[in-house]
Amino acid sequence: MTSDQSTVSLRDHVAGPAGTTRLFAAGSADFGSHQAAFGPLPAMDRARLIDELLQSGLDGRGGAGFAAWQKLASVPADGRRPVVVANGAEGEPLSQKDAALLHNAPHLVIDGILIAGRSLGAKELHLYAGAEQLAPVARALKERGEARIRLHEAPDTFISGEATAVVSAISGGMAVPGDRTKRLTNSGLNGRPTLVHNVETLAHLALISRFGSAWFRGVGTGSAPGSRLITLSGNTAGPRVYEIPTGVRLTEILVSTGVDLHSVRAALVGGYHGTWLAVDQLDARFSKEGLAPVGARTGAGIIMTLGSGACGLSATADILAYLAGQSARQCGPCINGLPAIASVFARLAYGDTNGKLPQEISRLAALVTGRGSCAHPDGTARLALSALTAFASDVGAHLQGRCEALR
Ligand code: SF4
C-alpha cells in the first residue's frame, strides 16, 4: 500500500506535538513511529494548502526565506505537469540540519513531497541530497512501499544546493547555478513548472497540513512563527542541530545550549554567506525581522561562535579562501573578484600593515556585488564587509602589527 491510500482530513486524528520538538517528535526514523506520532497523510487540495501556508507564515528554511505559500502559488496551473523537488543539499560546511532531518525524520520529508505534489497534480517527484543522506530516505521509501520519489545525489560543493544548480543536476547537467532571471516555478526541470523547496520547509508543510496554521503558530513570535532547525558550532562543542522557536534571542539560544557567553567574542550568523555579529549585537532575535537591524539574516539557520581567544580576521580570511575556490568559474566576479578579495583579506589577517587594505576590500566587495549569475559573490562580499565592521578594533591592531585576539 502506498502512503497515498491512507489519507485523512486536516487535524482529525491526533494532536500536533506539544512544545518545540516538532520535526523530531516521532523520536525514531521508522514508519511505525512516524505514523504513531503524526498519523496518516492528510488530504489537501492546492487552494487549501496555499491558504493554510499563508496563515501559518511559514517561510523557506533553505536560506532565501521566501514565503512558502507564495512559492506554491506561483506554480502556474496552465495544464503543464509540474515537478516537485526536495532540496536537501547542504553545500554550506557549517550546516548539518538537513542531514539531521533526513536521518531522523525522513518520513516527514517524504510526506511533504507527496502533499505538495498531490496539491499541484505533479507526478514527477524528486529528492536531491548528499549520498549519506539519501540512504535513510531510500530505506524510508522502501519501508512504506513508495516508489514515486526519485533520488539524486548532490555533489559536495558549496553551490550545489542553489536552486538552479539543483535543477541542472537533476536534468543530468553540472550542479552549477544557471540563469537567475528565469523563474523555476514557470520554467524549471525540462522547461516545466518546478517547485524547489528545502527539505525542512517540506517537513513543516507536512505538519501544517495535518495540524493547521494555528498549531504552527503555537511557538515562535507573531512575525516569525513556528519552530526551525539550527546548526550551532564554533568555540563550543559541535556542530549540533537544535529545533528552536523562531524569533528567540541569539543570547537565549547560546545560553540554553550550554554556551558560556563570556567565552564568545562574536558569532557568524547565517553561514559562510552570512554576517559576523559582535558580542554586543547578540541580543538580536533569530528571525528575518530581528536580524535585519544588525544587517544579518538567518540563512539556513547557522550560528558559529568565535571564542574570545580567536582572531576574527584570520577566521574570515580562511572562509574567504574557501569560498573563492568554490565558484563555478562562470562569471567574472567569481573568476577574478573573489580570489582578489580573499587575497587582500589574507594580507590584512596575516601580517601586512598596509593601511589601504580595508578600503581595497570594500572596493572589491562593491565591485562584485550584484554582478554574478547567482548570489555567491554577494554572499562572499557580505561576509568580508561584516568582518571589517565586527572586528574593527582588530583591523586597527593588525595595521599596527598586533593581533588583539591573541594578546
Ligand atoms: S556568480 Fe560565481 S558561483 Fe554564481 S554562477 Fe557565476 S561563477 Fe558560478
Short mmCIF file of C-alpha atoms and ligand atoms in Angstrom, two decimals:
data_model
loop_
_atom_site.label_atom_id
_atom_site.label_comp_id
_atom_site.label_asym_id
_atom_site.label_seq_id
_atom_site.Cartn_x
_atom_site.Cartn_y
_atom_site.Cartn_z
CA MET A 1 0.00 0.00 0.00
CA THR A 2 1.40 3.42 -0.85
CA SER A 3 1.04 6.18 1.70
CA ASP A 4 -1.48 7.99 -0.53
CA GLN A 5 -4.01 5.26 0.10
CA SER A 6 -4.38 6.17 3.78
CA THR A 7 -5.43 9.79 3.85
CA VAL A 8 -7.37 11.82 6.34
CA SER A 9 -8.67 15.36 6.57
CA LEU A 10 -6.87 18.11 8.42
CA ARG A 11 -6.49 17.58 12.15
CA ASP A 12 -8.88 14.67 12.51
CA HIS A 13 -6.72 12.14 14.21
CA VAL A 14 -4.03 13.18 16.68
CA ALA A 15 -2.99 16.42 18.27
CA GLY A 16 0.12 18.11 16.96
CA PRO A 17 3.28 17.72 19.01
CA ALA A 18 3.36 19.97 22.06
CA GLY A 19 6.38 22.17 22.75
CA THR A 20 9.19 22.96 20.37
CA THR A 21 10.26 19.43 19.47
CA ARG A 22 8.09 19.01 16.43
CA LEU A 23 10.08 17.74 13.48
CA PHE A 24 11.75 15.11 15.64
CA ALA A 25 8.66 14.33 17.72
CA ALA A 26 8.42 10.77 16.36
CA GLY A 27 11.65 10.00 18.20
CA SER A 28 12.68 7.45 15.60
CA ALA A 29 13.13 7.30 11.85
CA ASP A 30 10.91 4.25 11.28
CA PHE A 31 7.48 4.45 9.65
CA GLY A 32 5.63 2.97 12.64
CA SER A 33 6.91 5.68 15.00
CA HIS A 34 6.20 8.32 12.38
CA GLN A 35 2.58 7.22 11.95
CA ALA A 36 2.04 6.88 15.70
CA ALA A 37 3.28 10.43 16.25
CA PHE A 38 1.74 12.18 13.27
CA GLY A 39 -0.99 9.94 11.88
CA PRO A 40 -1.76 9.24 8.22
CA LEU A 41 -1.05 11.52 5.30
CA PRO A 42 -3.61 14.32 5.12
CA ALA A 43 -5.62 15.14 2.00
CA MET A 44 -5.25 18.75 0.95
CA ASP A 45 -6.04 20.48 -2.33
CA ARG A 46 -3.95 23.29 -3.75
CA ALA A 47 -6.14 26.21 -2.68
CA ARG A 48 -6.48 24.92 0.87
CA LEU A 49 -2.80 24.16 1.21
CA ILE A 50 -1.85 27.62 -0.05
CA ASP A 51 -4.28 29.21 2.38
CA GLU A 52 -3.05 27.14 5.32
CA LEU A 53 0.57 28.01 4.50
CA LEU A 54 -0.33 31.68 4.14
CA GLN A 55 -1.99 31.68 7.57
CA SER A 56 0.94 29.80 9.08
CA GLY A 57 3.56 32.35 8.00
CA LEU A 58 6.00 29.55 7.13
CA ASP A 59 8.97 30.81 5.17
CA GLY A 60 11.58 28.75 3.37
CA ARG A 61 14.21 27.17 5.58
CA GLY A 62 16.85 26.72 2.90
CA GLY A 63 18.37 30.18 3.06
CA ALA A 64 16.49 32.62 0.85
CA GLY A 65 13.46 32.67 3.16
CA PHE A 66 10.69 33.09 0.56
CA ALA A 67 7.16 32.67 1.88
CA ALA A 68 6.25 29.00 1.39
CA TRP A 69 2.71 29.79 0.25
CA GLN A 70 3.90 32.25 -2.36
CA LYS A 71 6.25 29.77 -4.00
CA LEU A 72 3.48 27.19 -4.21
CA ALA A 73 1.00 29.75 -5.56
CA SER A 74 3.46 30.88 -8.24
CA VAL A 75 3.43 27.45 -9.90
CA PRO A 76 1.08 28.08 -12.85
CA ALA A 77 -1.98 25.87 -13.21
CA ASP A 78 -1.75 26.03 -17.01
CA GLY A 79 -2.10 22.40 -17.93
CA ARG A 80 1.62 21.63 -17.92
CA ARG A 81 2.55 18.90 -15.45
CA PRO A 82 4.57 20.48 -12.63
CA VAL A 83 7.55 18.90 -10.91
CA VAL A 84 8.35 18.92 -7.18
CA VAL A 85 11.95 18.84 -5.97
CA ALA A 86 13.00 18.46 -2.34
CA ASN A 87 16.39 20.06 -1.84
CA GLY A 88 18.48 18.54 0.94
CA ALA A 89 21.90 19.50 -0.42
CA GLU A 90 23.76 21.36 2.28
CA GLY A 91 26.73 22.72 0.41
CA GLU A 92 27.34 25.02 3.34
CA PRO A 93 30.01 23.35 5.52
CA LEU A 94 28.53 24.83 8.72
CA SER A 95 25.06 23.38 8.14
CA GLN A 96 24.02 19.93 9.25
CA LYS A 97 20.34 20.44 9.93
CA ASP A 98 19.05 18.92 6.69
CA ALA A 99 21.25 15.87 7.20
CA ALA A 100 19.91 15.51 10.74
CA LEU A 101 16.35 15.81 9.46
CA LEU A 102 16.80 13.25 6.67
CA HIS A 103 18.43 10.77 9.04
CA ASN A 104 15.97 11.19 11.90
CA ALA A 105 12.67 12.11 10.24
CA PRO A 106 12.81 11.03 6.57
CA HIS A 107 9.11 10.17 6.53
CA LEU A 108 8.14 13.72 7.38
CA VAL A 109 10.08 15.00 4.37
CA ILE A 110 8.53 12.30 2.17
CA ASP A 111 5.09 13.36 3.44
CA GLY A 112 5.85 16.96 2.49
CA ILE A 113 6.88 15.97 -1.03
CA LEU A 114 3.75 13.85 -1.50
CA ILE A 115 1.41 16.51 -0.11
CA ALA A 116 2.95 19.29 -2.22
CA GLY A 117 2.99 17.01 -5.28
CA ARG A 118 -0.62 15.99 -4.92
CA SER A 119 -1.79 19.56 -4.35
CA LEU A 120 -0.16 20.59 -7.64
CA GLY A 121 -1.09 17.47 -9.59
CA ALA A 122 2.62 16.70 -10.01
CA LYS A 123 3.51 13.17 -10.99
CA GLU A 124 7.24 13.76 -11.06
CA LEU A 125 8.80 14.00 -7.61
CA HIS A 126 12.50 14.25 -6.76
CA LEU A 127 14.72 14.41 -3.72
CA TYR A 128 18.27 15.73 -4.06
CA ALA A 129 20.82 15.36 -1.26
CA GLY A 130 24.30 14.14 -0.42
CA ALA A 131 24.97 10.42 -0.74
CA GLU A 132 24.96 9.82 3.03
CA GLN A 133 21.57 11.47 3.35
CA LEU A 134 20.00 9.50 0.52
CA ALA A 135 20.50 6.19 2.31
CA PRO A 136 17.96 6.79 5.13
CA VAL A 137 15.49 8.22 2.62
CA ALA A 138 15.82 5.15 0.39
CA ARG A 139 15.17 2.95 3.43
CA ALA A 140 12.12 5.01 4.37
CA LEU A 141 10.70 4.87 0.83
CA LYS A 142 11.12 1.10 0.75
CA GLU A 143 9.51 0.77 4.18
CA ARG A 144 6.34 2.49 3.03
CA GLY A 145 6.28 0.98 -0.48
CA GLU A 146 6.61 4.39 -2.06
CA ALA A 147 8.26 4.34 -5.48
CA ARG A 148 7.28 7.68 -6.95
CA ILE A 149 10.08 9.79 -5.50
CA ARG A 150 13.35 9.66 -7.43
CA LEU A 151 16.57 10.17 -5.53
CA HIS A 152 19.54 12.19 -6.84
CA GLU A 153 22.99 12.54 -5.34
CA ALA A 154 24.23 16.09 -4.79
CA PRO A 155 27.97 16.73 -5.14
CA ASP A 156 29.73 18.05 -2.06
CA THR A 157 30.26 21.62 -3.24
CA PHE A 158 29.18 24.93 -1.74
CA ILE A 159 26.95 25.94 -4.64
CA SER A 160 25.37 22.55 -5.43
CA GLY A 161 22.27 23.41 -3.38
CA GLU A 162 21.46 26.65 -5.21
CA ALA A 163 18.01 26.08 -6.76
CA THR A 164 19.04 26.44 -10.40
CA ALA A 165 22.07 24.21 -9.75
CA VAL A 166 19.73 21.60 -8.28
CA VAL A 167 17.54 21.60 -11.37
CA SER A 168 20.59 21.44 -13.65
CA ALA A 169 22.00 18.46 -11.74
CA ILE A 170 18.70 16.55 -11.78
CA SER A 171 18.38 17.07 -15.51
CA GLY A 172 21.80 15.47 -15.99
CA GLY A 173 23.91 18.62 -16.18
CA MET A 174 26.50 20.10 -13.83
CA ALA A 175 25.40 21.16 -10.35
CA VAL A 176 26.18 24.81 -11.06
CA PRO A 177 23.85 27.81 -10.98
CA GLY A 178 22.08 28.90 -14.14
CA ASP A 179 20.18 31.96 -15.25
CA ARG A 180 18.75 33.52 -12.08
CA THR A 181 16.39 35.74 -14.03
CA LYS A 182 14.42 32.64 -15.06
CA ARG A 183 11.71 31.62 -12.59
CA LEU A 184 11.88 27.91 -11.91
CA THR A 185 8.23 27.80 -10.92
CA ASN A 186 7.45 28.76 -14.51
CA SER A 187 10.27 27.07 -16.39
CA GLY A 188 12.41 24.65 -14.42
CA LEU A 189 13.22 20.99 -14.98
CA ASN A 190 12.99 20.35 -18.73
CA GLY A 191 11.11 23.61 -19.09
CA ARG A 192 8.28 22.52 -16.81
CA PRO A 193 6.91 24.40 -13.77
CA THR A 194 9.14 23.27 -10.91
CA LEU A 195 8.65 23.76 -7.20
CA VAL A 196 12.01 23.51 -5.39
CA HIS A 197 11.66 23.50 -1.61
CA ASN A 198 14.19 22.85 1.08
CA VAL A 199 13.57 19.55 2.88
CA GLU A 200 12.92 21.28 6.23
CA THR A 201 10.33 23.53 4.60
CA LEU A 202 8.57 20.42 3.27
CA ALA A 203 8.66 18.76 6.68
CA HIS A 204 6.98 21.82 8.23
CA LEU A 205 4.48 21.80 5.35
CA ALA A 206 3.63 18.19 6.23
CA LEU A 207 2.91 19.16 9.84
CA ILE A 208 0.94 22.28 8.95
CA SER A 209 -1.19 20.16 6.57
CA ARG A 210 -2.06 17.89 9.47
CA PHE A 211 -2.34 20.20 12.44
CA GLY A 212 -3.07 23.59 10.88
CA SER A 213 -1.60 27.07 10.90
CA ALA A 214 -2.83 27.93 14.41
CA TRP A 215 -0.92 24.96 15.80
CA PHE A 216 2.19 26.03 13.85
CA ARG A 217 1.93 29.49 15.37
CA GLY A 218 1.80 27.98 18.86
CA VAL A 219 5.54 28.60 19.16
CA GLY A 220 7.70 31.40 17.79
CA THR A 221 6.68 35.04 17.51
CA GLY A 222 3.88 36.75 15.60
CA SER A 223 6.14 37.83 12.76
CA ALA A 224 8.38 34.75 12.94
CA PRO A 225 6.08 31.84 13.76
CA GLY A 226 6.84 28.18 14.25
CA SER A 227 9.99 26.28 15.01
CA ARG A 228 13.12 25.93 12.92
CA LEU A 229 16.27 23.89 12.86
CA ILE A 230 19.62 25.48 13.53
CA THR A 231 23.19 24.21 13.42
CA LEU A 232 25.33 25.60 16.21
CA SER A 233 29.09 25.27 16.11
CA GLY A 234 32.22 27.17 16.96
CA ASN A 235 34.20 27.53 20.15
CA THR A 236 31.63 25.34 21.87
CA ALA A 237 31.35 21.63 21.23
CA GLY A 238 29.65 20.99 17.95
CA PRO A 239 28.34 21.18 15.41
CA ARG A 240 24.98 20.34 16.91
CA VAL A 241 21.48 20.63 15.47
CA TYR A 242 18.64 22.07 17.58
CA GLU A 243 14.98 22.78 16.94
CA ILE A 244 14.21 26.20 18.37
CA PRO A 245 11.19 28.53 18.47
CA THR A 246 11.77 31.08 15.70
CA GLY A 247 12.45 34.58 16.93
CA VAL A 248 14.23 33.86 20.21
CA ARG A 249 17.27 35.96 21.01
CA LEU A 250 20.69 34.70 19.95
CA THR A 251 21.87 35.01 23.55
CA GLU A 252 18.98 32.77 24.68
CA ILE A 253 19.94 30.18 22.07
CA LEU A 254 23.54 30.19 23.21
CA VAL A 255 22.81 30.09 26.94
CA SER A 256 20.13 27.40 26.61
CA THR A 257 22.51 25.19 24.67
CA GLY A 258 25.21 25.49 27.31
CA VAL A 259 27.43 28.16 25.78
CA ASP A 260 29.25 30.42 28.24
CA LEU A 261 28.66 33.91 26.82
CA HIS A 262 31.90 35.12 28.40
CA SER A 263 33.78 32.76 26.13
CA VAL A 264 32.28 34.29 22.97
CA ARG A 265 33.62 37.40 21.24
CA ALA A 266 31.46 37.22 18.09
CA ALA A 267 29.17 34.94 16.12
CA LEU A 268 28.84 34.26 12.43
CA VAL A 269 25.12 34.21 11.72
CA GLY A 270 23.68 32.76 8.50
CA GLY A 271 26.73 30.74 7.48
CA TYR A 272 29.62 31.47 5.13
CA HIS A 273 27.40 33.88 3.20
CA GLY A 274 26.32 35.41 6.47
CA THR A 275 27.30 38.21 8.81
CA TRP A 276 29.64 38.49 11.75
CA LEU A 277 27.96 39.98 14.79
CA ALA A 278 29.99 41.40 17.66
CA VAL A 279 29.11 40.13 21.12
CA ASP A 280 27.08 43.27 21.96
CA GLN A 281 24.80 42.54 18.95
CA LEU A 282 23.86 39.04 20.09
CA ASP A 283 20.73 40.28 21.80
CA ALA A 284 19.09 40.30 18.34
CA ARG A 285 16.24 37.88 17.71
CA PHE A 286 16.88 34.99 15.34
CA SER A 287 14.36 35.87 12.64
CA LYS A 288 14.23 37.90 9.45
CA GLU A 289 12.87 40.97 11.26
CA GLY A 290 15.03 40.51 14.33
CA LEU A 291 18.31 40.27 12.44
CA ALA A 292 17.60 42.98 9.84
CA PRO A 293 18.58 45.90 12.15
CA VAL A 294 22.04 44.36 12.66
CA GLY A 295 22.42 43.61 8.95
CA ALA A 296 22.18 39.84 9.28
CA ARG A 297 19.83 37.10 8.17
CA THR A 298 19.01 33.62 9.31
CA GLY A 299 20.17 31.90 6.11
CA ALA A 300 19.88 28.17 6.58
CA GLY A 301 19.81 28.51 10.37
CA ILE A 302 23.53 28.66 11.07
CA ILE A 303 25.25 30.13 14.11
CA MET A 304 29.00 29.76 14.59
CA THR A 305 30.56 31.30 17.68
CA LEU A 306 34.08 32.66 17.77
CA GLY A 307 35.94 32.16 21.03
CA SER A 308 37.43 35.06 22.96
CA GLY A 309 40.97 33.94 22.13
CA ALA A 310 40.42 33.63 18.38
CA CYS A 311 41.19 36.13 15.62
CA GLY A 312 38.10 37.10 13.61
CA LEU A 313 40.19 38.36 10.73
CA SER A 314 42.10 35.13 10.24
CA ALA A 315 38.88 33.12 10.63
CA THR A 316 37.30 35.27 7.91
CA ALA A 317 40.34 35.04 5.66
CA ASP A 318 40.20 31.25 5.80
CA ILE A 319 36.49 31.21 4.91
CA LEU A 320 37.02 33.67 2.05
CA ALA A 321 39.79 31.48 0.63
CA TYR A 322 37.41 28.52 0.73
CA LEU A 323 34.57 30.50 -0.92
CA ALA A 324 36.86 31.82 -3.67
CA GLY A 325 37.67 28.22 -4.55
CA GLN A 326 34.03 27.17 -4.65
CA SER A 327 32.73 29.23 -7.55
CA ALA A 328 31.53 27.64 -10.74
CA ARG A 329 34.03 29.85 -12.61
CA GLN A 330 31.33 31.01 -15.00
CA CYS A 331 31.15 34.73 -14.20
CA GLY A 332 33.77 37.48 -13.95
CA PRO A 333 33.07 38.42 -10.31
CA CYS A 334 33.83 34.86 -9.27
CA ILE A 335 36.80 34.23 -11.55
CA ASN A 336 38.57 37.49 -10.72
CA GLY A 337 36.80 39.24 -7.86
CA LEU A 338 36.54 36.59 -5.17
CA PRO A 339 40.19 35.46 -5.33
CA ALA A 340 41.18 39.14 -5.15
CA ILE A 341 39.03 39.73 -2.05
CA ALA A 342 40.38 36.58 -0.42
CA SER A 343 43.95 37.55 -1.23
CA VAL A 344 43.71 41.11 0.10
CA PHE A 345 41.86 39.93 3.20
CA ALA A 346 44.56 37.32 3.87
CA ARG A 347 47.19 40.07 3.73
CA LEU A 348 45.25 42.04 6.36
CA ALA A 349 44.80 38.96 8.53
CA TYR A 350 48.32 37.64 8.28
CA GLY A 351 50.78 40.46 8.78
CA ASP A 352 50.60 43.09 6.02
CA THR A 353 50.22 46.50 7.70
CA ASN A 354 49.37 48.49 4.56
CA GLY A 355 46.69 50.92 5.76
CA LYS A 356 44.88 50.85 2.42
CA LEU A 357 43.88 47.17 2.70
CA PRO A 358 40.44 47.73 4.36
CA GLN A 359 39.44 50.25 1.67
CA GLU A 360 40.61 47.88 -1.04
CA ILE A 361 38.49 45.07 0.44
CA SER A 362 35.46 47.38 0.49
CA ARG A 363 36.12 48.47 -3.09
CA LEU A 364 36.38 44.91 -4.36
CA ALA A 365 33.28 43.87 -2.42
CA ALA A 366 31.27 46.64 -4.06
CA LEU A 367 32.61 45.64 -7.47
CA VAL A 368 31.40 42.03 -7.30
CA THR A 369 28.06 42.60 -5.57
CA GLY A 370 25.07 42.01 -7.84
CA ARG A 371 27.28 41.03 -10.78
CA GLY A 372 27.15 37.22 -10.72
CA SER A 373 24.63 34.80 -12.14
CA CYS A 374 23.95 33.64 -8.60
CA ALA A 375 24.33 35.14 -5.14
CA HIS A 376 27.76 33.63 -4.44
CA PRO A 377 29.70 36.88 -5.00
CA ASP A 378 27.15 38.88 -2.96
CA GLY A 379 27.31 36.50 -0.02
CA THR A 380 31.10 36.40 -0.08
CA ALA A 381 31.30 40.20 -0.20
CA ARG A 382 28.81 40.48 2.67
CA LEU A 383 30.94 38.24 4.85
CA ALA A 384 34.11 40.25 4.16
CA LEU A 385 32.44 43.59 4.86
CA SER A 386 30.78 42.38 8.05
CA ALA A 387 34.16 41.21 9.36
CA LEU A 388 35.62 44.70 8.84
CA THR A 389 32.80 46.09 11.00
CA ALA A 390 32.53 43.42 13.69
CA PHE A 391 36.30 43.25 14.10
CA ALA A 392 37.03 46.96 13.59
CA SER A 393 39.38 47.12 16.58
CA ASP A 394 41.25 44.06 15.27
CA VAL A 395 41.67 45.78 11.92
CA GLY A 396 43.32 48.74 13.67
CA ALA A 397 45.54 46.43 15.70
CA HIS A 398 46.60 44.37 12.69
CA LEU A 399 47.54 47.52 10.82
CA GLN A 400 49.84 48.33 13.75
CA GLY A 401 51.37 44.87 13.62
CA ARG A 402 49.46 43.43 16.59
CA CYS A 403 46.59 40.97 17.00
CA GLU A 404 44.02 41.88 19.68
CA ALA A 405 42.63 38.38 19.99
CA LEU A 406 45.95 36.77 20.74
CA ARG A 407 47.08 39.23 23.43
S1 SF4 B 1 28.34 34.02 -9.69
FE1 SF4 B 1 30.04 32.59 -9.37
S2 SF4 B 1 29.11 30.80 -8.40
FE2 SF4 B 1 27.45 32.02 -9.27
S3 SF4 B 1 27.12 31.18 -11.32
FE3 SF4 B 1 28.61 32.84 -11.57
S4 SF4 B 1 30.64 31.88 -11.40
FE4 SF4 B 1 29.10 30.43 -10.61
#
